[in-house]
Amino acid sequence: MNEPESSPYLHRLRNHCDLLYPNIPPEDVSKRIEEVLEGVKKPRSSGNGLWSSQDAILITYGDSIQRSEESPLETLHQFLRQTVKSDINSVHILPFCPYSSDDGFAVIDYREINPELGDWDDVDRVSSDYRLMADLVINHVSSESEWFKNYQAGKSPGAGFFVEVDPNADLTSVVRPRASSLLREVQTADGSRYVWCTFSHDQVDLNFRNFDVFIEFLKIIRIYLDHGVEILRLDAIGYLWKKIGTTCIHLPETHEMVRFLRTVLDEYAPGTVLITETNVPNQENLTYFGNGNEAHIIYNFSLAPLLLHALLAGTSKYLKAWMMSMPPAPMGCTYLNFTASHDGIGMRPAEGLLSDDEQSEMVSTIEKFGGQLSTRKLGDGTEKVYELNVSLFDALQGTLEGLDRFQIDRFICSQTIMMALEGIPAFYIHSLVATPNDTELVEKTGRARSINRHQWDADALEKLLSDPQSPQSRVSNEILRRMRIRSRQPAFDPSAVQFTLHLKTHFFGFWRQSRDRRQSIFAVNNVTSRRRSLNLSDLNLIVTDDWFDLLSGEHFDDRTQKIALAPYQTLWITNWSGD
């Protein structure tokens, strides 16, 4: 791509290089990027809007559903086509490359598909039917990778790819998501060296000060795009750049690297969506929008712990306060809303939003419901709860008062709140099919996170989904029904207007309005285990419009009437069906 000297692209490239690679001429940077990405496959969304009310994502491992004599990716594709259909139009397949640990996040070879899952043809078939999201595990690589073995031998590619540190350096300011030691001693052709390992000693951090590392990741991105990946999840991106004497998280160079990737992909593969994974306090997370020039999407990490607290405690006080403080996403950006994932429910995003006592009460309740905890090490050597490890379905089997009979209603309420908020909803597969805690897998692996990484036998799951009385059938059918309704509402477009409603704390309510102002939806949720009365007059429904509930079909002719909401019932009160 021969760009004129004064092109906006080259101008932005120079700005990135000034901070990241000041010793390399921008023209050389541009040439090497072009060599990698020229002619790359462009996403189907190129030239169109990046998202609409029809967008939603299913998060799953490639082998979450298995059938003998089939590749797991083939079985997943069948599940998507037969059960999910078009009610959820996108799928995030968690790391699918060969790996050595951390259930895929210690990648051995980014260019290959783990043969235990299938092959690139399986990925191609999924991406032909669904918008595909994939992980770019960009902060670290497996210690069993060719890169790391070459580093130890002093060969390329690999030599200079890793962060070497003097073991006597002062690293007390470094923010850690784990309790393991930060440095690992390894033997190299040049003798003993200490390498940086943010997450585990099998996950060795990469040195992005070396431009060759950036180019290698562009080659990986090229492979992903050519196989139909349209959304790139930048895993653990906040820890990317290291500078001794700092926290080594969210450094200016890290943000610049996200902007650099955005510039390059906007130039060569417009329509590619970047999403940053930064499981940190809310204010830090929001910085990854930049000025609308970094991530297209950021995870709404605070939603999961605050929504869980609201449904356990029966009050929307803290969820409401957080939502009122949340800014609308910048133009061309949005949030990814989720309540559960392959990881646990992060507690760092609740810091400053829930008091220590409220967090402790929630932690204690989750332990009573069979959940476990993961911790992180603080600078003073002490440990603090980092995440709750639990199936969300089992986390909601009761309240702070104990077990009750409202598990399914409470759980469906959690998913309905999530799917109505500003942004794109994302459902973890074990939420969609109401998977309980897998304590046997925890015992087998010795890892707390395994509790929410069950692997279903496809035939057993299909049997449960065909039984109208099973929790799996009741939950999945109702979630997908509500998603079909949601997808037709312009007021649920990710960029539609949102305001928090000032209702009593046993309700959590908000108002969405379509960008053309034609449709309004008042989403009101009873977050308690008791029937609650709602005064419709509190919603200020316009007197000239016909108002009704999208979920039940009930009409409200008297705009001053009181209506009773059953425990965990949701109303989507609108003046237009969207059909």
Coordinates of C-alpha atoms in Angstrom, one line a residue:
M1 CA 0.0 0.0 0.0
N2 CA 1.9 3.0 -1.3
E3 CA 0.8 5.9 0.9
P4 CA 1.6 9.5 0.1
E5 CA 4.0 11.1 2.4
S6 CA 1.3 13.3 4.0
S7 CA -1.3 10.7 4.4
P8 CA -3.2 10.7 7.8
Y9 CA -2.2 7.0 8.2
L10 CA 1.5 7.8 8.0
H11 CA 1.0 10.8 10.3
R12 CA -0.6 8.6 13.0
L13 CA 2.1 6.0 12.4
R14 CA 4.8 8.6 13.2
N15 CA 3.1 9.6 16.4
H16 CA 3.0 6.0 17.5
C17 CA 6.6 5.4 16.7
D18 CA 7.7 8.5 18.5
L19 CA 6.7 6.9 21.8
L20 CA 7.1 3.1 21.1
Y21 CA 9.9 2.8 18.5
P22 CA 11.8 6.1 18.3
N23 CA 14.9 4.5 16.8
I24 CA 13.2 3.0 13.8
P25 CA 12.3 5.2 10.8
P26 CA 8.5 5.4 10.4
E27 CA 8.9 4.6 6.7
D28 CA 10.6 1.3 7.7
V29 CA 7.8 0.5 10.1
S30 CA 5.2 1.2 7.5
K31 CA 7.0 -1.0 4.9
R32 CA 7.2 -4.0 7.3
I33 CA 3.5 -3.7 8.3
E34 CA 2.5 -3.6 4.6
E35 CA 4.6 -6.7 3.9
V36 CA 2.5 -8.6 6.5
L37 CA -1.0 -7.2 5.9
E38 CA -1.3 -6.3 2.2
G39 CA -4.3 -8.1 0.8
V40 CA -5.6 -9.4 4.1
K41 CA -9.2 -10.6 4.3
K42 CA -11.6 -7.8 5.4
P43 CA -14.4 -8.4 7.9
R44 CA -18.0 -8.6 6.6
S45 CA -18.8 -5.5 8.6
S46 CA -16.4 -3.5 6.6
G47 CA -18.2 -0.4 5.4
N48 CA -21.2 -1.1 7.5
G49 CA -22.2 -0.3 11.1
L50 CA -20.1 -2.3 13.5
W51 CA -23.1 -3.4 15.6
S52 CA -26.8 -3.2 16.1
S53 CA -29.5 -4.6 18.5
Q54 CA -29.1 -7.9 16.7
D55 CA -25.6 -8.4 18.0
A56 CA -24.9 -10.7 21.0
I57 CA -22.0 -13.0 21.7
L58 CA -21.8 -16.6 23.1
I59 CA -18.6 -17.2 25.0
T60 CA -17.3 -20.8 25.0
Y61 CA -14.3 -23.0 25.0
G62 CA -13.9 -25.0 21.8
D63 CA -14.5 -28.2 23.8
S64 CA -17.3 -27.1 26.2
I65 CA -19.6 -29.6 24.4
Q66 CA -18.2 -32.9 23.2
R67 CA -19.4 -36.0 21.3
S68 CA -17.3 -39.1 20.6
E69 CA -15.9 -39.4 17.1
E70 CA -16.5 -35.7 16.4
S71 CA -14.0 -32.9 16.7
P72 CA -15.3 -30.6 19.5
L73 CA -15.4 -27.6 17.2
E74 CA -17.6 -29.6 14.9
T75 CA -19.9 -30.4 17.8
L76 CA -19.9 -26.8 18.9
H77 CA -20.9 -25.7 15.4
Q78 CA -23.8 -28.2 15.5
F79 CA -24.9 -26.9 18.9
L80 CA -24.9 -23.3 17.5
R81 CA -26.9 -24.2 14.4
Q82 CA -29.4 -26.4 16.2
T83 CA -29.9 -24.7 19.6
V84 CA -28.7 -21.1 19.4
K85 CA -29.6 -20.6 15.8
S86 CA -29.7 -16.8 14.9
D87 CA -30.8 -15.7 18.4
I88 CA -27.2 -15.0 19.2
N89 CA -25.2 -14.1 16.1
S90 CA -21.6 -14.1 17.3
V91 CA -19.4 -16.6 19.1
H92 CA -16.2 -16.1 21.1
I93 CA -14.2 -19.3 21.0
L94 CA -11.7 -19.1 23.8
P95 CA -8.0 -19.9 23.0
F96 CA -8.0 -22.6 20.4
C97 CA -4.3 -23.0 19.8
P98 CA -1.9 -25.7 21.3
Y99 CA -1.2 -24.7 24.9
S100 CA 0.7 -25.9 28.0
S101 CA -1.4 -24.5 30.8
D102 CA -4.1 -22.2 32.0
D103 CA -6.8 -23.8 29.8
G104 CA -5.4 -22.3 26.6
F105 CA -3.9 -19.0 27.8
A106 CA -0.3 -20.3 27.7
V107 CA -0.1 -20.6 23.9
I108 CA 2.6 -22.8 22.4
D109 CA 1.9 -22.0 18.7
Y110 CA -0.5 -19.2 17.6
R111 CA -0.5 -20.5 14.0
E112 CA -2.1 -23.8 14.7
I113 CA -5.4 -25.2 16.0
N114 CA -5.1 -27.5 19.0
P115 CA -5.6 -30.9 17.3
E116 CA -7.8 -32.0 20.2
L117 CA -10.3 -29.4 19.1
G118 CA -10.2 -29.7 15.4
D119 CA -8.6 -27.7 12.6
W120 CA -8.8 -24.5 10.7
D121 CA -11.5 -25.9 8.5
D122 CA -13.7 -26.2 11.6
V123 CA -13.0 -22.6 12.5
D124 CA -13.8 -21.6 8.9
R125 CA -17.2 -23.3 9.1
V126 CA -18.1 -21.5 12.4
S127 CA -17.0 -18.1 11.0
S128 CA -19.1 -18.6 7.9
D129 CA -22.2 -18.8 10.0
Y130 CA -21.4 -16.6 13.0
R131 CA -19.4 -13.5 13.7
L132 CA -16.2 -14.9 15.2
M133 CA -14.3 -13.4 18.1
A134 CA -10.9 -14.9 19.1
D135 CA -8.3 -14.2 21.8
L136 CA -5.0 -12.5 20.9
V137 CA -3.0 -13.7 23.9
I138 CA -0.6 -10.8 23.5
N139 CA 1.0 -10.3 26.9
H140 CA 2.7 -13.7 27.3
V141 CA 3.5 -17.0 25.6
S142 CA 4.1 -20.5 26.8
S143 CA 7.5 -21.5 28.1
E144 CA 7.2 -24.5 25.8
S145 CA 6.8 -22.3 22.7
E146 CA 9.4 -22.2 19.9
W147 CA 10.0 -18.5 20.7
F148 CA 11.0 -19.2 24.3
K149 CA 13.1 -22.2 23.4
N150 CA 14.9 -20.1 20.8
Y151 CA 15.4 -17.3 23.4
Q152 CA 17.1 -19.8 25.7
A153 CA 19.3 -20.9 22.8
G154 CA 20.0 -17.4 21.6
K155 CA 18.3 -18.0 18.2
S156 CA 15.7 -16.1 16.2
P157 CA 12.8 -15.8 16.3
G158 CA 12.9 -15.6 20.1
A159 CA 16.2 -13.9 21.0
G160 CA 15.2 -10.5 22.5
F161 CA 11.6 -11.5 22.7
F162 CA 11.3 -11.6 26.5
V163 CA 11.7 -9.2 29.5
E164 CA 14.9 -9.8 31.4
V165 CA 15.1 -8.3 34.9
D166 CA 17.8 -7.9 37.5
P167 CA 16.5 -9.9 40.5
N168 CA 17.7 -7.2 42.8
A169 CA 15.5 -4.5 41.1
D170 CA 12.8 -2.9 43.2
L171 CA 9.5 -4.4 41.9
T172 CA 7.4 -3.7 45.0
S173 CA 5.2 -1.2 43.0
V174 CA 4.2 -3.8 40.4
V175 CA 0.5 -4.6 40.4
R176 CA -0.1 -8.4 40.3
P177 CA -3.2 -10.5 39.5
R178 CA -1.6 -13.6 41.0
A179 CA 0.1 -14.7 44.2
S180 CA 3.1 -16.4 42.4
S181 CA 6.6 -14.9 42.3
L182 CA 7.0 -12.4 39.5
L183 CA 10.4 -13.5 38.2
R184 CA 11.5 -16.9 37.0
E185 CA 15.2 -17.9 36.7
V186 CA 16.0 -19.7 33.5
Q187 CA 19.2 -20.9 31.8
T188 CA 20.2 -19.4 28.5
A189 CA 23.1 -19.5 26.1
D190 CA 24.4 -16.4 27.9
G191 CA 24.0 -17.9 31.4
S192 CA 21.3 -17.6 34.1
R193 CA 18.7 -14.9 33.4
Y194 CA 15.5 -13.8 35.2
V195 CA 12.4 -13.4 33.1
W196 CA 9.1 -11.6 33.9
C197 CA 6.0 -13.7 34.5
T198 CA 2.9 -11.7 35.3
F199 CA 0.6 -14.7 35.5
S200 CA 2.6 -17.9 36.0
H201 CA 6.1 -19.3 35.4
D202 CA 4.7 -21.1 32.4
Q203 CA 3.4 -17.8 30.9
V204 CA 6.5 -15.7 30.1
D205 CA 5.9 -12.0 29.3
L206 CA 6.9 -10.7 25.9
N207 CA 9.1 -7.7 25.2
F208 CA 7.1 -5.3 23.1
R209 CA 10.1 -2.8 23.1
N210 CA 11.3 -5.1 20.4
F211 CA 9.5 -4.2 17.1
D212 CA 10.0 -7.8 15.9
V213 CA 7.6 -9.0 18.5
F214 CA 5.0 -6.5 17.2
I215 CA 5.5 -7.8 13.7
E216 CA 5.1 -11.4 14.8
F217 CA 1.8 -10.6 16.3
L218 CA 0.7 -8.9 13.1
K219 CA 1.5 -12.1 11.3
I220 CA -0.8 -13.9 13.8
I221 CA -3.5 -11.4 13.3
R222 CA -3.2 -11.9 9.6
I223 CA -3.9 -15.6 10.0
Y224 CA -6.9 -15.0 12.3
L225 CA -8.4 -12.4 9.9
D226 CA -7.9 -14.7 6.9
H227 CA -9.9 -17.4 8.7
G228 CA -12.8 -15.1 9.4
V229 CA -12.1 -13.7 12.8
E230 CA -13.7 -10.2 13.0
I231 CA -13.3 -9.4 16.7
L232 CA -9.9 -9.5 18.4
R233 CA -9.8 -9.8 22.2
L234 CA -6.6 -8.3 23.6
D235 CA -6.0 -10.6 26.5
A236 CA -4.4 -9.1 29.7
I237 CA -3.5 -6.1 27.6
G238 CA -3.1 -3.8 30.7
Y239 CA 0.2 -5.5 31.7
L240 CA 1.9 -5.3 28.3
W241 CA 4.6 -2.7 28.8
K242 CA 7.1 -2.9 31.7
K243 CA 9.0 0.0 33.3
I244 CA 10.9 -0.6 36.5
G245 CA 9.7 1.6 39.4
T246 CA 6.1 1.9 38.1
T247 CA 3.0 -0.3 38.6
C248 CA 3.6 -1.8 35.2
I249 CA -0.1 -1.7 34.5
H250 CA -1.9 0.8 32.1
L251 CA 1.3 2.6 31.2
P252 CA 1.2 5.2 28.5
E253 CA 3.1 2.9 26.2
T254 CA 0.4 0.2 26.7
H255 CA -2.3 2.6 25.6
E256 CA -0.2 3.7 22.7
M257 CA 0.2 0.1 21.6
V258 CA -3.6 -0.3 21.5
R259 CA -3.9 2.9 19.5
F260 CA -1.1 1.6 17.2
L261 CA -3.0 -1.7 16.6
R262 CA -6.2 0.3 16.0
T263 CA -4.5 2.5 13.4
V264 CA -3.0 -0.4 11.5
L265 CA -6.2 -2.5 11.5
D266 CA -8.4 0.5 10.5
E267 CA -6.1 1.0 7.5
Y268 CA -5.7 -2.6 6.3
A269 CA -8.8 -4.4 7.7
P270 CA -11.5 -1.8 8.5
G271 CA -14.4 -3.3 10.4
T272 CA -12.1 -5.4 12.6
V273 CA -13.2 -4.8 16.2
L274 CA -10.7 -4.6 19.1
I275 CA -11.9 -5.4 22.6
T276 CA -9.6 -4.9 25.6
E277 CA -9.6 -7.4 28.5
T278 CA -8.7 -5.4 31.6
N279 CA -10.2 -6.9 34.8
V280 CA -9.5 -3.9 37.0
P281 CA -11.3 -1.1 38.9
N282 CA -13.9 0.7 36.8
Q283 CA -12.1 4.0 36.3
E284 CA -9.0 2.2 35.0
N285 CA -11.0 0.1 32.7
L286 CA -12.8 3.1 31.1
T287 CA -9.4 4.6 30.0
Y288 CA -9.2 1.9 27.2
F289 CA -11.7 3.8 25.1
G290 CA -9.0 6.5 24.9
N291 CA -10.5 9.3 22.9
G292 CA -12.5 6.9 20.8
N293 CA -9.2 5.8 19.2
E294 CA -8.3 2.7 21.3
A295 CA -10.6 -0.2 21.9
H296 CA -13.9 -0.3 20.0
I297 CA -15.3 -2.3 23.0
I298 CA -14.4 -2.6 26.6
Y299 CA -15.7 -5.2 29.0
N300 CA -18.2 -3.9 31.6
F301 CA -16.3 -5.7 34.4
S302 CA -18.1 -4.0 37.3
L303 CA -21.5 -5.2 36.2
A304 CA -20.9 -8.9 37.2
P305 CA -20.1 -8.3 40.9
L306 CA -22.6 -5.5 41.4
L307 CA -25.4 -7.3 39.7
L308 CA -24.6 -10.4 41.8
H309 CA -24.6 -8.3 44.9
A310 CA -28.0 -6.7 44.0
L311 CA -29.7 -10.1 43.6
L312 CA -28.1 -11.6 46.7
A313 CA -28.8 -8.6 48.9
G314 CA -32.2 -7.7 47.3
T315 CA -31.2 -4.0 46.8
S316 CA -30.1 -2.1 43.7
K317 CA -28.4 0.6 45.7
Y318 CA -24.9 0.0 44.6
L319 CA -25.7 -1.2 41.1
K320 CA -27.8 1.9 40.6
A321 CA -25.1 4.2 41.9
W322 CA -22.5 2.7 39.6
M323 CA -24.8 2.9 36.6
M324 CA -25.5 6.6 37.2
S325 CA -21.8 7.3 37.2
M326 CA -21.1 5.4 34.0
P327 CA -20.5 7.6 31.0
P328 CA -22.0 6.8 27.6
A329 CA -19.5 5.1 25.4
P330 CA -17.7 7.4 22.9
M331 CA -19.1 7.6 19.4
G332 CA -18.1 4.5 17.5
C333 CA -17.4 2.5 20.8
T334 CA -19.6 0.5 23.1
Y335 CA -19.5 -1.8 26.2
L336 CA -19.5 -5.6 26.3
N337 CA -22.0 -6.6 29.1
F338 CA -21.5 -10.0 30.7
T339 CA -22.3 -11.6 34.0
A340 CA -20.2 -14.7 33.8
S341 CA -17.2 -16.0 31.8
H342 CA -14.5 -18.7 31.8
D343 CA -12.8 -16.8 34.6
G344 CA -14.4 -16.1 38.0
I345 CA -16.4 -13.1 38.9
G346 CA -13.7 -10.4 39.4
M347 CA -13.8 -8.5 42.7
R348 CA -11.3 -5.8 41.7
P349 CA -13.9 -4.0 39.6
A350 CA -16.0 -3.8 42.7
E351 CA -13.3 -1.9 44.6
G352 CA -14.6 1.5 45.7
L353 CA -18.1 0.5 44.7
L354 CA -18.9 -2.1 47.4
S355 CA -17.5 -1.7 51.0
D356 CA -15.2 -4.4 52.4
D357 CA -18.0 -5.6 54.7
E358 CA -20.4 -5.9 51.7
Q359 CA -17.8 -7.8 49.7
S360 CA -17.1 -10.1 52.7
E361 CA -20.8 -10.9 53.1
M362 CA -21.1 -11.7 49.4
V363 CA -17.9 -13.9 49.5
S364 CA -19.2 -15.8 52.5
T365 CA -22.5 -16.5 50.8
I366 CA -20.9 -17.7 47.6
E367 CA -18.7 -20.1 49.7
K368 CA -22.0 -21.5 51.3
F369 CA -23.3 -22.1 47.8
G370 CA -20.3 -24.2 46.9
G371 CA -18.1 -21.5 45.3
Q372 CA -14.4 -21.0 45.8
L373 CA -12.0 -18.0 45.9
S374 CA -8.8 -16.9 44.0
T375 CA -6.4 -14.4 45.5
R376 CA -3.8 -11.9 44.4
K377 CA -0.7 -10.7 46.2
L378 CA -0.5 -7.1 47.3
G379 CA 2.7 -5.0 47.5
D380 CA 3.0 -5.7 51.2
G381 CA 2.9 -9.4 50.7
T382 CA -0.6 -9.9 51.9
E383 CA -3.3 -11.6 49.8
K384 CA -6.7 -10.3 48.8
V385 CA -9.7 -12.0 47.1
Y386 CA -9.2 -11.5 43.3
E387 CA -12.3 -13.3 42.0
L388 CA -15.2 -15.6 43.0
N389 CA -15.0 -19.0 41.4
V390 CA -18.5 -20.3 41.0
S391 CA -21.1 -21.2 38.3
L392 CA -23.3 -18.1 38.1
F393 CA -26.4 -20.4 38.1
D394 CA -25.4 -21.8 41.5
A395 CA -24.3 -18.4 42.8
L396 CA -27.9 -17.4 42.4
Q397 CA -29.5 -20.4 44.1
G398 CA -30.4 -18.2 47.0
T399 CA -29.8 -14.8 48.7
L400 CA -27.8 -13.6 51.7
E401 CA -30.5 -15.1 53.8
G402 CA -29.9 -18.6 52.4
L403 CA -31.3 -21.0 49.8
D404 CA -34.8 -20.5 48.4
R405 CA -37.0 -21.6 45.5
F406 CA -36.3 -18.7 43.1
Q407 CA -33.0 -19.9 41.6
I408 CA -34.3 -20.0 38.0
D409 CA -36.3 -16.8 38.2
R410 CA -33.4 -15.0 39.8
F411 CA -30.9 -16.3 37.2
I412 CA -33.1 -15.3 34.3
C413 CA -33.5 -11.9 35.8
S414 CA -29.7 -11.5 35.9
Q415 CA -29.5 -12.3 32.2
T416 CA -32.4 -10.1 31.3
I417 CA -30.9 -7.1 33.0
M418 CA -27.6 -7.7 31.2
M419 CA -29.2 -8.0 27.8
A420 CA -31.1 -4.7 28.1
L421 CA -28.2 -2.4 29.1
E422 CA -26.3 -0.1 26.8
G423 CA -23.8 -2.2 24.9
I424 CA -23.6 -5.7 23.5
P425 CA -24.7 -8.7 25.6
A426 CA -22.4 -11.7 26.0
F427 CA -23.6 -15.0 27.4
Y428 CA -21.2 -17.6 28.8
I429 CA -22.2 -21.0 27.5
H430 CA -22.7 -22.3 31.0
S431 CA -25.1 -19.5 31.7
L432 CA -27.1 -20.2 28.6
V433 CA -27.5 -23.8 29.6
A434 CA -27.7 -23.4 33.4
T435 CA -24.6 -25.4 34.3
P436 CA -24.1 -26.0 38.0
N437 CA -20.8 -26.0 39.9
D438 CA -18.4 -28.7 38.6
T439 CA -16.7 -29.6 41.8
E440 CA -15.4 -32.9 40.4
L441 CA -13.4 -31.0 37.8
V442 CA -11.9 -28.8 40.5
E443 CA -10.7 -31.9 42.3
K444 CA -9.3 -33.3 39.1
T445 CA -7.4 -30.2 38.0
G446 CA -6.7 -28.6 41.4
R447 CA -7.7 -25.2 40.0
A448 CA -10.6 -23.2 41.4
R449 CA -11.6 -21.8 38.0
S450 CA -12.4 -25.3 36.8
I451 CA -15.7 -25.1 38.8
N452 CA -17.2 -23.0 35.9
R453 CA -15.5 -24.9 33.0
H454 CA -17.7 -28.0 32.8
Q455 CA -17.5 -30.1 29.6
W456 CA -20.9 -31.3 28.6
D457 CA -21.6 -34.6 26.8
A458 CA -23.5 -33.4 23.8
D459 CA -26.1 -36.1 23.9
A460 CA -26.7 -35.7 27.6
L461 CA -27.1 -31.9 27.2
E462 CA -29.5 -32.4 24.2
K463 CA -31.6 -34.7 26.4
L464 CA -31.8 -32.0 29.1
L465 CA -32.6 -29.3 26.6
S466 CA -35.5 -31.3 25.2
D467 CA -37.0 -31.8 28.7
P468 CA -39.3 -28.8 29.3
Q469 CA -39.0 -29.3 33.1
S470 CA -35.2 -29.3 33.3
P471 CA -33.4 -26.1 34.5
Q472 CA -31.3 -26.3 31.3
S473 CA -34.4 -26.2 29.1
R474 CA -36.2 -23.6 31.1
V475 CA -33.3 -21.2 31.2
S476 CA -32.0 -21.5 27.7
N477 CA -35.5 -21.3 26.1
E478 CA -36.4 -18.2 28.0
I479 CA -33.1 -16.5 27.4
L480 CA -33.3 -17.2 23.7
R481 CA -37.0 -16.1 23.6
R482 CA -36.0 -12.8 25.2
M483 CA -33.1 -12.4 22.8
R484 CA -35.5 -12.8 19.9
I485 CA -37.6 -10.0 21.3
R486 CA -34.6 -7.8 22.1
S487 CA -33.1 -8.1 18.6
R488 CA -36.1 -6.4 17.1
Q489 CA -36.0 -3.3 19.3
P490 CA -34.1 -0.2 18.0
A491 CA -34.1 1.1 21.6
F492 CA -31.8 -1.8 22.5
D493 CA -29.2 -0.8 19.9
P494 CA -25.8 -0.7 21.7
S495 CA -25.5 3.0 21.1
A496 CA -29.1 3.9 22.0
V497 CA -29.7 6.4 24.8
Q498 CA -29.8 5.1 28.4
F499 CA -30.8 6.8 31.7
T500 CA -31.1 5.3 35.2
L501 CA -34.6 5.5 36.7
H502 CA -35.0 6.7 40.3
L503 CA -37.1 3.9 41.8
K504 CA -37.2 2.2 45.2
T505 CA -34.1 0.0 45.7
H506 CA -36.1 -3.2 45.4
F507 CA -36.3 -2.3 41.7
F508 CA -33.5 -1.7 39.3
G509 CA -34.8 0.3 36.3
F510 CA -33.5 2.2 33.3
W511 CA -34.8 3.9 30.2
R512 CA -33.6 3.2 26.7
Q513 CA -34.5 5.3 23.7
S514 CA -33.8 4.6 20.0
R515 CA -31.6 7.0 18.2
D516 CA -34.5 8.2 16.0
R517 CA -36.5 8.8 19.3
R518 CA -39.3 6.7 17.9
Q519 CA -39.1 3.9 20.6
S520 CA -38.7 4.1 24.3
I521 CA -38.3 1.1 26.6
F522 CA -38.6 1.3 30.4
A523 CA -36.8 -1.8 31.8
V524 CA -37.9 -2.4 35.3
N525 CA -36.6 -5.4 37.3
N526 CA -37.7 -6.7 40.7
V527 CA -34.4 -7.7 42.4
T528 CA -36.0 -9.2 45.5
S529 CA -37.7 -12.5 46.5
R530 CA -41.0 -10.7 47.3
R531 CA -43.8 -9.3 45.2
R532 CA -43.4 -5.5 44.8
S533 CA -45.8 -2.8 43.6
L534 CA -44.7 -0.4 40.9
N535 CA -46.5 3.0 40.4
L536 CA -46.6 3.5 36.6
S537 CA -46.8 7.2 37.3
D538 CA -43.2 7.0 38.4
L539 CA -42.2 6.2 34.8
N540 CA -43.8 9.3 33.3
L541 CA -45.3 7.4 30.4
I542 CA -46.4 9.8 27.6
V543 CA -50.1 10.0 27.7
T544 CA -50.7 9.8 23.9
D545 CA -48.8 6.5 23.4
D546 CA -50.0 3.0 23.8
W547 CA -47.7 1.3 26.4
F548 CA -47.3 -2.5 26.9
D549 CA -44.8 -5.0 28.2
L550 CA -42.7 -6.7 25.4
L551 CA -42.1 -9.8 27.6
S552 CA -45.7 -10.6 28.6
G553 CA -47.8 -8.6 26.1
E554 CA -49.7 -6.9 28.9
H555 CA -51.1 -3.5 28.0
F556 CA -51.2 -0.5 30.4
D557 CA -54.2 1.7 29.6
D558 CA -54.2 3.4 33.0
R559 CA -50.8 5.2 33.3
T560 CA -51.4 5.9 37.0
Q561 CA -52.2 2.3 38.0
K562 CA -50.1 0.2 40.4
I563 CA -48.9 -3.1 39.0
A564 CA -47.4 -6.0 41.0
L565 CA -44.1 -7.5 39.9
A566 CA -43.5 -11.1 41.0
P567 CA -40.1 -12.0 42.5
Y568 CA -37.4 -11.3 40.0
Q569 CA -39.9 -10.3 37.3
T570 CA -38.8 -8.0 34.5
L571 CA -40.9 -5.6 32.5
W572 CA -39.9 -4.1 29.2
I573 CA -42.5 -1.4 28.9
T574 CA -42.5 0.2 25.4
N575 CA -44.6 2.4 23.1
W576 CA -43.7 0.4 20.0
S577 CA -42.9 -3.3 19.3
G578 CA -40.1 -2.7 16.9
D579 CA -41.8 -5.0 14.3

